[in-house]
Coordinates of C-alpha atoms in Angstrom, one line a residue:
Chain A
X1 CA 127.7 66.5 129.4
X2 CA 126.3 69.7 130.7
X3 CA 129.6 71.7 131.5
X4 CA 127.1 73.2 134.4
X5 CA 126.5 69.8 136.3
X6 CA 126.2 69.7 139.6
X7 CA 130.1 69.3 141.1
X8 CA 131.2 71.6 138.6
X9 CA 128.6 74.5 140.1
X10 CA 129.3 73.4 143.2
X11 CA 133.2 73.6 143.0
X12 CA 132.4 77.7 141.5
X13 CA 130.3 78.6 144.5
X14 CA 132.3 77.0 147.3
X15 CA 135.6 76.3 146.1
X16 CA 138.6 74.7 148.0
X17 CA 141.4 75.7 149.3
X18 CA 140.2 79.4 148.6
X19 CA 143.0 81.6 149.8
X20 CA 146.5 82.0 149.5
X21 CA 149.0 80.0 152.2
X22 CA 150.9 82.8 154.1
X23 CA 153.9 80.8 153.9
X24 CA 153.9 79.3 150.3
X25 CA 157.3 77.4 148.6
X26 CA 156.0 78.9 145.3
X27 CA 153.3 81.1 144.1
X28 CA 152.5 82.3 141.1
X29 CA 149.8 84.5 138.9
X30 CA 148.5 83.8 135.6
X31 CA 145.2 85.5 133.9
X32 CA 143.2 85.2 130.5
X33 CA 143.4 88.6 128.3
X34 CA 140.6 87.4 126.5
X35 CA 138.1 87.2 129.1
X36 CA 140.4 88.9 132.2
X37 CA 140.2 85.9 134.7
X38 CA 143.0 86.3 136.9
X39 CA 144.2 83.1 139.4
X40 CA 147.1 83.0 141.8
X41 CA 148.1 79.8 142.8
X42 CA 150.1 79.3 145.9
X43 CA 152.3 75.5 147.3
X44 CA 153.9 74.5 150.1
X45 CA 156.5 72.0 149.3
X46 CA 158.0 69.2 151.6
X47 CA 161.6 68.5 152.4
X48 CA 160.8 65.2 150.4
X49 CA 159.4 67.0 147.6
X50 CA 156.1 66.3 148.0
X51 CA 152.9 69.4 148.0
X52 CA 151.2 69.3 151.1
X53 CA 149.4 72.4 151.0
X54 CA 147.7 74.4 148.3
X55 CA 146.1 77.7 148.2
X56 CA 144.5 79.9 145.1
X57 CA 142.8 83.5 145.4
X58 CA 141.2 85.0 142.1
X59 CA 138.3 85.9 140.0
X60 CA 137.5 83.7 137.3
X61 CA 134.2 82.2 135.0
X62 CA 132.7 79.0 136.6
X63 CA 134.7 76.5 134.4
X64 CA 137.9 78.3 135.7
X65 CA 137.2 78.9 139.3
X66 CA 135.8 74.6 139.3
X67 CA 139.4 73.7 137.5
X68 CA 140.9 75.8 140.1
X69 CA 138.9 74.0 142.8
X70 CA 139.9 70.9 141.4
X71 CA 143.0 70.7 140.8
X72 CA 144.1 72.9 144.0
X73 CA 142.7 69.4 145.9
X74 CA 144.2 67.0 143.1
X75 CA 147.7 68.0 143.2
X76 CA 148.1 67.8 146.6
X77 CA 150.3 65.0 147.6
X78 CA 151.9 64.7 144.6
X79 CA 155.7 65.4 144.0
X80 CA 156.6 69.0 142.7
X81 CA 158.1 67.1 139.6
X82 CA 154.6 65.4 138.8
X83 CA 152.8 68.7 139.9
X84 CA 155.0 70.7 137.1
X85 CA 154.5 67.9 134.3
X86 CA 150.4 67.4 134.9
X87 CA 148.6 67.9 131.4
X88 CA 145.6 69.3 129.9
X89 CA 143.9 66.1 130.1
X90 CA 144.1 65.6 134.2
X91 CA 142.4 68.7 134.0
X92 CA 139.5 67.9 131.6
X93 CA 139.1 64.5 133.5
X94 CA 138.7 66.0 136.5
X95 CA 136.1 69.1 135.1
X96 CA 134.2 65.8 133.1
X97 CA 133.2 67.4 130.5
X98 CA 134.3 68.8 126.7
X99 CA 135.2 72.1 126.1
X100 CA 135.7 73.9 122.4
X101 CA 139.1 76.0 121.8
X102 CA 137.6 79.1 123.7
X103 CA 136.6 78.2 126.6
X104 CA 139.3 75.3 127.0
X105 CA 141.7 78.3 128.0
X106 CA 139.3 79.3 131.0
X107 CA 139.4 75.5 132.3
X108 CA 144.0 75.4 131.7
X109 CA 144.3 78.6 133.6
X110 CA 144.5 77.3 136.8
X111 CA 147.2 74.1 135.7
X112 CA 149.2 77.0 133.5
X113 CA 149.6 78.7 137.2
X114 CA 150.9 75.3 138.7
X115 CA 153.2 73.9 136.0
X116 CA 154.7 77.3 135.5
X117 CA 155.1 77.5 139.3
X118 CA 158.7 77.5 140.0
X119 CA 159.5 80.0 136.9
X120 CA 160.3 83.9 137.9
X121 CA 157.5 85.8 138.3
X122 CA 158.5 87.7 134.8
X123 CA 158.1 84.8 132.8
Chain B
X1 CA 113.0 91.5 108.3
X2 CA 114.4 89.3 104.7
X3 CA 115.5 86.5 107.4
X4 CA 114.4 83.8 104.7
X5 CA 117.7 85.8 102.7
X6 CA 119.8 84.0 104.9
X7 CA 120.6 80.4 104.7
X8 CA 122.2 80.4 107.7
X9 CA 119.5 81.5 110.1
X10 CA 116.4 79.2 107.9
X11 CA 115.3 76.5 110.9
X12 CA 115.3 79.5 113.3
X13 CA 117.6 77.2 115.6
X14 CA 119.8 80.1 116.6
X15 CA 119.1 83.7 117.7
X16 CA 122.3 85.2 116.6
X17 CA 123.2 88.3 118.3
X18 CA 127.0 88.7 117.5
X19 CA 126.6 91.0 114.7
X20 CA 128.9 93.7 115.9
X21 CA 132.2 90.9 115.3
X22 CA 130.5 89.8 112.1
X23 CA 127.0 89.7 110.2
X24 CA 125.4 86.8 108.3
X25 CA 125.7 85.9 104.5
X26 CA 122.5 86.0 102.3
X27 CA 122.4 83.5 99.4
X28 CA 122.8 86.3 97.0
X29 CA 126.3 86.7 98.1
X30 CA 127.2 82.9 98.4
X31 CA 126.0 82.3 94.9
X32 CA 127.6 85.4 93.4
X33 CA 131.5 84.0 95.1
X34 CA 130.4 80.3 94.1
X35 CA 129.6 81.7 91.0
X36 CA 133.3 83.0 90.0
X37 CA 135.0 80.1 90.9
X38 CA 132.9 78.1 89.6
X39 CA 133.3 79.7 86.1
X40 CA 135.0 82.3 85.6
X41 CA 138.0 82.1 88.3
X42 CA 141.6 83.3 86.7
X43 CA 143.7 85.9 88.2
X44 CA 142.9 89.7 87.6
X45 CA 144.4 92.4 85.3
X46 CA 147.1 89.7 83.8
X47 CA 145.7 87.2 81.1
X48 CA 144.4 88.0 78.4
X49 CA 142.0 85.5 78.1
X50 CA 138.4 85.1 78.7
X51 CA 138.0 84.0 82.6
X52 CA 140.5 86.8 83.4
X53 CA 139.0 89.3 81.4
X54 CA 135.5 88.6 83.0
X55 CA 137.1 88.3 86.1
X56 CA 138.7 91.3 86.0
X57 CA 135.5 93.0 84.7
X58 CA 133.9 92.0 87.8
X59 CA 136.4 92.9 90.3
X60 CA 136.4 96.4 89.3
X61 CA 133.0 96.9 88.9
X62 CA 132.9 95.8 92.8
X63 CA 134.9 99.1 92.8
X64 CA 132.4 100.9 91.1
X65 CA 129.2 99.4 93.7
X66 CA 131.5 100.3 96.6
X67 CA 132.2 103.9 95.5
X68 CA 128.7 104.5 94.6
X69 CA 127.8 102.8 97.5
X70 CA 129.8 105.3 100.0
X71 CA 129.9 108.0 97.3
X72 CA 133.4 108.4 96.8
X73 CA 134.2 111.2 94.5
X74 CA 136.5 108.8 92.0
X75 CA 136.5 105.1 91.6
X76 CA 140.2 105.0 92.2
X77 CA 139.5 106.3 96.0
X78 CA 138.7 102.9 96.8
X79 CA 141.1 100.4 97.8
X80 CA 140.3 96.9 98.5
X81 CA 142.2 95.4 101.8
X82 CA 142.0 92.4 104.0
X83 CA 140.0 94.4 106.2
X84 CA 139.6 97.1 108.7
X85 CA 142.7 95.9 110.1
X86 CA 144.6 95.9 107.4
X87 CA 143.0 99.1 106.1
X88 CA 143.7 101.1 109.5
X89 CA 147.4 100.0 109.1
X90 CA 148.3 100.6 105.7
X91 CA 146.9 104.4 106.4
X92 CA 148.8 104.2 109.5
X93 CA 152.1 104.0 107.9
X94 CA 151.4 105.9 104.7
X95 CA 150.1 108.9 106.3
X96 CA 152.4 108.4 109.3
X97 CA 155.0 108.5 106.7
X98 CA 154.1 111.4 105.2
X99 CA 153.2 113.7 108.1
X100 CA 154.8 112.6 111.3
X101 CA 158.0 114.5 112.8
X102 CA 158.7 113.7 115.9
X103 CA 157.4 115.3 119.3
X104 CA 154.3 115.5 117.0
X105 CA 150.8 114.5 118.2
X106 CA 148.3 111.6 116.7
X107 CA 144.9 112.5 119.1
X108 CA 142.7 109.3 119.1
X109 CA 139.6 109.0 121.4
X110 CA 139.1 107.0 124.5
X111 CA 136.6 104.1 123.1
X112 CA 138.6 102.8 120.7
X113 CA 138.9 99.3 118.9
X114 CA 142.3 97.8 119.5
X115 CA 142.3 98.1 115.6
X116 CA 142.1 102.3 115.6
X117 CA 144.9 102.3 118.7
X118 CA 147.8 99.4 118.3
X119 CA 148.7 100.1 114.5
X120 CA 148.9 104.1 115.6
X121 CA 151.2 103.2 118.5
X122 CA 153.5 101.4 116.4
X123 CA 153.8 104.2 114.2
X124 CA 153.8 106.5 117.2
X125 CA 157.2 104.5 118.7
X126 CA 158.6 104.5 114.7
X127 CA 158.2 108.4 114.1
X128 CA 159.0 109.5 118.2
X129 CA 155.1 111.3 118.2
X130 CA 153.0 111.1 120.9
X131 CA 149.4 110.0 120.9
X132 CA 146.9 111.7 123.1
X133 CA 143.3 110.5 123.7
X134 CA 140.2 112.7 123.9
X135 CA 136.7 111.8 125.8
X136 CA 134.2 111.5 122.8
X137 CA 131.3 111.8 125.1
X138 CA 132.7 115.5 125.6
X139 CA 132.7 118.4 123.5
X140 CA 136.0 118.5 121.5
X141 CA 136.8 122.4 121.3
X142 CA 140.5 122.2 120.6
X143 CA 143.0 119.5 118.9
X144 CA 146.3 119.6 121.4
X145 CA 149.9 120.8 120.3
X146 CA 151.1 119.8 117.3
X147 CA 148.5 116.9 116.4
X148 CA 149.0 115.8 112.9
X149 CA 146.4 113.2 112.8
X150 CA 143.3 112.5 114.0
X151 CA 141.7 108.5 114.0
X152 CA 138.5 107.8 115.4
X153 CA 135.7 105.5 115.0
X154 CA 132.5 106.3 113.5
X155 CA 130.4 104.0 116.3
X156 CA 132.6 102.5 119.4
X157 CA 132.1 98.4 118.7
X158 CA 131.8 98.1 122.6
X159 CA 129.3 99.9 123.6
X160 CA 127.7 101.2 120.3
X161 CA 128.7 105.0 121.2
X162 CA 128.0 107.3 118.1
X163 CA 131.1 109.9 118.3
X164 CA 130.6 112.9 117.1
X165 CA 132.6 112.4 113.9
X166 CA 131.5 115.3 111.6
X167 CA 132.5 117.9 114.7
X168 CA 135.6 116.0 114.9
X169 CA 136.4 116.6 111.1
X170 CA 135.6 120.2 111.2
X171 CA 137.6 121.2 113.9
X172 CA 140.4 119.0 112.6
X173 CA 140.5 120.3 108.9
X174 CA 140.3 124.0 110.0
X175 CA 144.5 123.3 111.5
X176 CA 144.6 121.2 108.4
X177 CA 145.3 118.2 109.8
X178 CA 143.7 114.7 108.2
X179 CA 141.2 112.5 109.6
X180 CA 140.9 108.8 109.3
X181 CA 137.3 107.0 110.4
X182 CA 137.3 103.9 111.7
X183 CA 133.6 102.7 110.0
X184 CA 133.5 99.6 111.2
X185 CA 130.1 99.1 113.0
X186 CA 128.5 102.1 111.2
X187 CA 128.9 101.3 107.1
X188 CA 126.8 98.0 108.0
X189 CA 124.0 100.5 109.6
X190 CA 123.5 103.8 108.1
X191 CA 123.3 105.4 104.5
X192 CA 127.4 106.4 104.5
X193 CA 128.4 110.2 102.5
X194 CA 132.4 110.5 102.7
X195 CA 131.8 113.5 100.4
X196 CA 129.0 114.4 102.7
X197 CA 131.3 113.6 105.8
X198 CA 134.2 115.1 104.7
X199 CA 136.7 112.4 106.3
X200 CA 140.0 112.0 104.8
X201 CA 140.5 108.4 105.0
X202 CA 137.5 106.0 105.9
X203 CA 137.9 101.8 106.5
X204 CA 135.8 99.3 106.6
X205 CA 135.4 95.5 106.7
X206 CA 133.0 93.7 104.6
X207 CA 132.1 90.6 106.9
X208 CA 130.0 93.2 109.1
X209 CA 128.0 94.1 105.9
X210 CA 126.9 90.4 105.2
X211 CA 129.8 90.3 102.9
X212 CA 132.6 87.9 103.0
X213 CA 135.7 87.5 105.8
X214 CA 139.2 88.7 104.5
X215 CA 138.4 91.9 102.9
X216 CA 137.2 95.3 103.2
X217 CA 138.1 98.8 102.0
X218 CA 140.1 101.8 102.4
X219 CA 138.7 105.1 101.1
X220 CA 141.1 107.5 100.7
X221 CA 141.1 110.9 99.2
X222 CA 142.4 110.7 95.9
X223 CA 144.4 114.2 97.1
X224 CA 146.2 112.0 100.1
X225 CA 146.1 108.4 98.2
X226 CA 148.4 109.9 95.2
X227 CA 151.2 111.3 98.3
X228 CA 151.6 108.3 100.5
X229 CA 153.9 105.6 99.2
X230 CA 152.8 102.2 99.1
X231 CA 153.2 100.1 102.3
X232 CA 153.5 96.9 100.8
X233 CA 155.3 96.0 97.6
X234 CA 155.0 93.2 95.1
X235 CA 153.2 92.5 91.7
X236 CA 150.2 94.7 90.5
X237 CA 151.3 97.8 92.2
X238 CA 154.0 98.7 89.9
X239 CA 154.9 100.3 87.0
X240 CA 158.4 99.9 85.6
X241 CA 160.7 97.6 88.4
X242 CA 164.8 97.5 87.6
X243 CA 167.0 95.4 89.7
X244 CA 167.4 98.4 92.2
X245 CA 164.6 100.8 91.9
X246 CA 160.7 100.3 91.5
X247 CA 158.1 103.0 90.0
X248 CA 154.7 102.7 91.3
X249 CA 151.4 102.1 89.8
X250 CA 148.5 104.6 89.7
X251 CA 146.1 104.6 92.5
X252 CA 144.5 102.3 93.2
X253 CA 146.3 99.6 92.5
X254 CA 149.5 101.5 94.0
X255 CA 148.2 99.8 97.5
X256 CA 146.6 96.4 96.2
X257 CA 150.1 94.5 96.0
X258 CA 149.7 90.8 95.1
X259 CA 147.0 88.9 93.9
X260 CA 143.8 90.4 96.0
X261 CA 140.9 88.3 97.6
X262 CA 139.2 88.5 94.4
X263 CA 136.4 86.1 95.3
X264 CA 135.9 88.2 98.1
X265 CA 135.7 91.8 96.2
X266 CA 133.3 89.8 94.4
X267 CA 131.0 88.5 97.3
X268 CA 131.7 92.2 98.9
X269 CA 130.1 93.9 95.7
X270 CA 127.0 91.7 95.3
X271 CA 127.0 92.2 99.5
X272 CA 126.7 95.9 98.9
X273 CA 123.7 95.5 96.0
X274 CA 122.2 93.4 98.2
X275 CA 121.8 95.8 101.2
X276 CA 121.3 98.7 98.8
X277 CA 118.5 96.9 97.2
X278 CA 117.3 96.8 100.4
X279 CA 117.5 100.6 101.5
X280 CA 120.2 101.4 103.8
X281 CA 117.5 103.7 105.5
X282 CA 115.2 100.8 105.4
X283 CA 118.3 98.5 107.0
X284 CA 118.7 101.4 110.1
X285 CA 115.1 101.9 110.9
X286 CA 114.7 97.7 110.8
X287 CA 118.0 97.6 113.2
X288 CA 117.0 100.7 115.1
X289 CA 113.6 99.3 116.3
X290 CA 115.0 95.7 117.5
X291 CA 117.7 97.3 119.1
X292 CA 114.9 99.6 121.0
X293 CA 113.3 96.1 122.0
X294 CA 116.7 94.9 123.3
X295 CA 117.7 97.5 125.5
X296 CA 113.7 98.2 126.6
X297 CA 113.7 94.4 127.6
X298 CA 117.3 94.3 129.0
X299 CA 116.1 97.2 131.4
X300 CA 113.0 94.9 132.8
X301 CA 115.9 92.9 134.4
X302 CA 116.9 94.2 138.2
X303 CA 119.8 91.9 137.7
X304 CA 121.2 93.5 134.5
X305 CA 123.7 96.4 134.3
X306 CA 124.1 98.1 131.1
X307 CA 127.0 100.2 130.3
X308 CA 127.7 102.7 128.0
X309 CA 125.5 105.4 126.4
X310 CA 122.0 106.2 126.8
X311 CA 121.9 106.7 123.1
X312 CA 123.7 103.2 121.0
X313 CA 124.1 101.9 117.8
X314 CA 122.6 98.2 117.1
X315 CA 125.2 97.2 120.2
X316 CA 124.6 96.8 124.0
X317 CA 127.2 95.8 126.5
X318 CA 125.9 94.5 129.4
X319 CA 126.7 91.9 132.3
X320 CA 124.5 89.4 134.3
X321 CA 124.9 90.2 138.7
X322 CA 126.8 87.5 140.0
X323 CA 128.0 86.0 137.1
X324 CA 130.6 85.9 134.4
X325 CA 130.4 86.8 131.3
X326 CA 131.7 83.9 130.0
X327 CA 129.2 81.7 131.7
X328 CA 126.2 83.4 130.5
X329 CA 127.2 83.3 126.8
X330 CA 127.9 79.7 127.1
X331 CA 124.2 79.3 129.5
X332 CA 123.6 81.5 126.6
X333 CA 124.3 79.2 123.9
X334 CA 122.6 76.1 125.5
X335 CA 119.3 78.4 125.1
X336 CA 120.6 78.8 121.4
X337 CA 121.7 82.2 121.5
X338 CA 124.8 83.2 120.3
X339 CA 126.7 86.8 121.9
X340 CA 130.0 87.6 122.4
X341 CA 131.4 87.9 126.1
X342 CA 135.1 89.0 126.6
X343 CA 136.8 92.8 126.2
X344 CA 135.4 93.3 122.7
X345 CA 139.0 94.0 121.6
X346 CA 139.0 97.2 123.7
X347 CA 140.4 96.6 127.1
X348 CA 140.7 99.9 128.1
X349 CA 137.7 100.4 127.7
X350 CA 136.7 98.1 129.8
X351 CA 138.8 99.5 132.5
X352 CA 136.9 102.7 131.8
X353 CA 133.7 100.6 133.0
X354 CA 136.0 98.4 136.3
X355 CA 135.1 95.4 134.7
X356 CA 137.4 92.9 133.2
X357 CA 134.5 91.9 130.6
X358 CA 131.2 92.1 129.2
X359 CA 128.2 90.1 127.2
X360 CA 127.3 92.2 124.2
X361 CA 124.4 91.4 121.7
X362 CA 124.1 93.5 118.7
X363 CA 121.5 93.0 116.3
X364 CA 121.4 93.5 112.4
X365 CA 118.4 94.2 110.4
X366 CA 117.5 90.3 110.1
X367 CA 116.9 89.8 114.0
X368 CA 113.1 90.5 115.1
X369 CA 111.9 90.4 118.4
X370 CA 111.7 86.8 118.9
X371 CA 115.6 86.7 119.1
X372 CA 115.7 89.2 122.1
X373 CA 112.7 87.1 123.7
X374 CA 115.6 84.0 123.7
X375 CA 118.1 85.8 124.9
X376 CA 115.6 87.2 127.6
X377 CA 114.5 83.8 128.2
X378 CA 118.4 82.8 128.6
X379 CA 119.4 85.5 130.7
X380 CA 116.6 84.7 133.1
X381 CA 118.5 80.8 133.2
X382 CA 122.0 81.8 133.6
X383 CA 121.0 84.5 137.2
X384 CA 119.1 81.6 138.7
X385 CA 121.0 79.1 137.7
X386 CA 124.8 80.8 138.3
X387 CA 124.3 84.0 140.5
X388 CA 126.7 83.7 143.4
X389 CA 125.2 85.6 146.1
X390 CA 128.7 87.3 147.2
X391 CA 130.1 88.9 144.0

């Protein structure tokens, strides 16, 4: 499939959740040396566990800033435990398409940022 | 130009425009590796049999194309490496074993591969010096305090910059001080004199030259070569070993430790007869004029920023208005054009420019015009298709 399909462009030039929460649980940065895409990821975390908000801010290629997009919508209602455990593969299911070894790192930016969530920022 | 030399490129399916991270292969240099293991393969300067001997024949007269081929002074000048890499290092330590105290200076310039900067700062952190960076687009009147070194390259592999090496050299060898030349992205375009030049140390890779991945060469003086120690140790590079103490072997094989990439040396010899049968001049002018094309057609594009010099070697860096550089290599390659987008292994030079990436297409003497129309044609895709009107 055409990695530039339709939700996929549409996801890069009006993502969701755009913007960090102002009172996040967690938040953390992660970026690409290779190609400089940068994404902070920001959750709110219920008493019960459970992620009820989501908010990302960065600059990224249109695979990244759609797997942002994505996901930021995806995880939402999940537990933090099944946030921090999601795998490549949720990913690539929600992007719908195949990536080579390259560009695969642009479309796991955004879920690096979640599952390494809770670590220090140093880490 | 001699595109039917090149298997690779025969149904015209891609316009390949990445030959600044490596060039393409012609047959001649295919056949001539295929050839040696096919027949003649055996390890070199140990049996004493027939494959070995031819073997070893034909490794060393690689030495002999290569030295002619740069005109190096003495065949022993030339040592074969992994690469530039691998080239830039070993210099790195000898040399920086040799000359560095510290408090002492290593002056680099700005535009540098990460190649001609990491390997110095890890000699730089082993020895206590210091390095210092100059602006190669400026006038270099004075080396700083105390500099002991001087590395630059010969053309910048991001933006195709031609420094100013032969000033460079001069200035440094009145204080003395040695000179090492990254040649990376130039010894693939231009008729090469290190006698001419005058550098101390020269490295290059031969997968930029239509030779083979996983080896190029050092060029050393032979003056320099026979001071530094070896850097790596192990079998060919000695002379007598005991339990406790080793005595070297002459130059060159004093830095080829282990069994080299002898198919390589092979494919990198027969890569070198093939361009000089060619012309280097030939290969620059060819180069030169569908580089012109590229930049002239690049500039008939309102949404196209170009960075670097005015004046560039078979590169240009470039990006697309709105979009990322990854997404127009990969719109890119759906129009079957292949370019590199990323940092180019010189991040700061990137922050030089305030971007965090770049495309760059960089042509070789086998690209015509048709290849820049693709990549026109592609370019046009990826802004209507990708621009976001914001960024």
């Amino acid at each position: 499939m055409d990695p530039y399909h339709a939700q996929i462009l549409e996801h890069y030039r009006d993502p969701l959740n755009f913007g960090l929460l102002e009172q996040p649980t967690y938040q953390r940065e992660e970026w690409n040396p290779t190609c400089g895409d940068k994404f902070t990821f920001s959750i709110h975390v219920t008493t019960h566990g459970i992620v009820d908000q989501v908010g990302f801010s960065g600059e990224g290629c249109a695979i990244s800033t759609a797997a942002a997009s994505l996901l930021s919508e995806a995880i939402k209602g999940k537990t933090l435990a099944a946030a921090l455990e999601l795998q490549p593969a949720f990913v690539l299911d929600l992007l719908g398409i195949d990536l080579g070894p390259t560009r695969l790192k642009c479309a796991l930016l955004p879920l690096q940022a979640i599952t390494r969530i809770t670590l220090p920022a140093s880490s | 130009m001699r595109r039917n030399d090149f298997p690779i490129l025969q149904d015209g399916a891609v316009a390949y425009l990445d030959n600044a991270a490596t060039s393409q292969k012609p047959a001649a240099v295919l056949e001539a590796m295929e050839q040696f293991y096919r027949t003649t393969n055996a390890n070199v300067h140990r049996g004493l049999y027939h494959w070995s001997e031819t073997a070893t024949a034909h490794y060393e007269q690689a030495r002999d194309t290569v030295q002619q081929f740069i005109n190096a002074q003495h065949r022993e000048e030339i040592i074969f490496t992994s690469g530039t890499t691998a080239a830039i290092n070993t210099i790195a330590y000898a040399l920086g074993k040799l000359v560095l105290q510290p408090g002492d200076v290593i002056l680099l310039s700005q535009v540098e591969h990460h190649s001609n900067l990491v390997p110095w700062q890890l000699v730089a952190e082993q020895y206590r010096a210091k390095l210092e960076f100059f602006d190669p687009t400026q006038p270099l009147n004075q080396l700083p305090p105390k500099t002991k070194l001087v590395s630059l390259a010969h053309i910048a592999n991001s933006s195709g910059l031609i420094l100013p090496i032969q000033s460079v050299i001069a200035l440094a060898h009145q204080a003395g001080v040695p000179v090492v030349v990254d040649a990376a992205q130039s010894v693939p375009h231009m008729p090469i004199d290190v006698q001419q030049l005058d550098c101390d140390f020269l490295a290059f890779s031969a997968h930029k030259l239509c030779g083979p991945t996983g080896v190029g060469v050092l060029y050393g003086k032979r003056v320099w070569l026979e001071k530094m120690s070896p850097v790596f140790g192990g079998g060919d590079m000695i002379r007598t070993v005991t339990l406790q103490h080793s005595t070297y072997a002459d130059l060159p094989h004093k830095f080829e430790a282990g069994t080299p990439n002898i198919a390589g040396v092979i494919g990198l010899g027969a890569a070198v007869q093939y361009l000089t049968s060619i012309g280097m001049t030939k290969i620059q002018e060819a180069t030169s004029a569908v580089h012109s094309y590229l930049v002239a057609q690049l500039k008939t594009l309102d949404f196209i920023t170009l960075y670097g010099p005015e004046e560039r070697s078979s590169i240009v860096s470039f990006n697309v208005r709105g979009v990322h550089a990854h997404d127009v290599a990969a719109v890119l390659d759906q129009h079957g054009v292949a370019v590199r987008a990323g940092h180019h292994c010189a991040m700061p030079v990137m922050e030089q420019w305030g971007v965090p990436a770049t495309v760059r297409a960089s042509v070789y003497f086998y690209n015509d015009e048709s290849d820049i129309d693709k990549l026109i044609v592609g370019l046009k895709h990826a802004y209507g298709s990708l621009s976001r009107p914001n960024s």
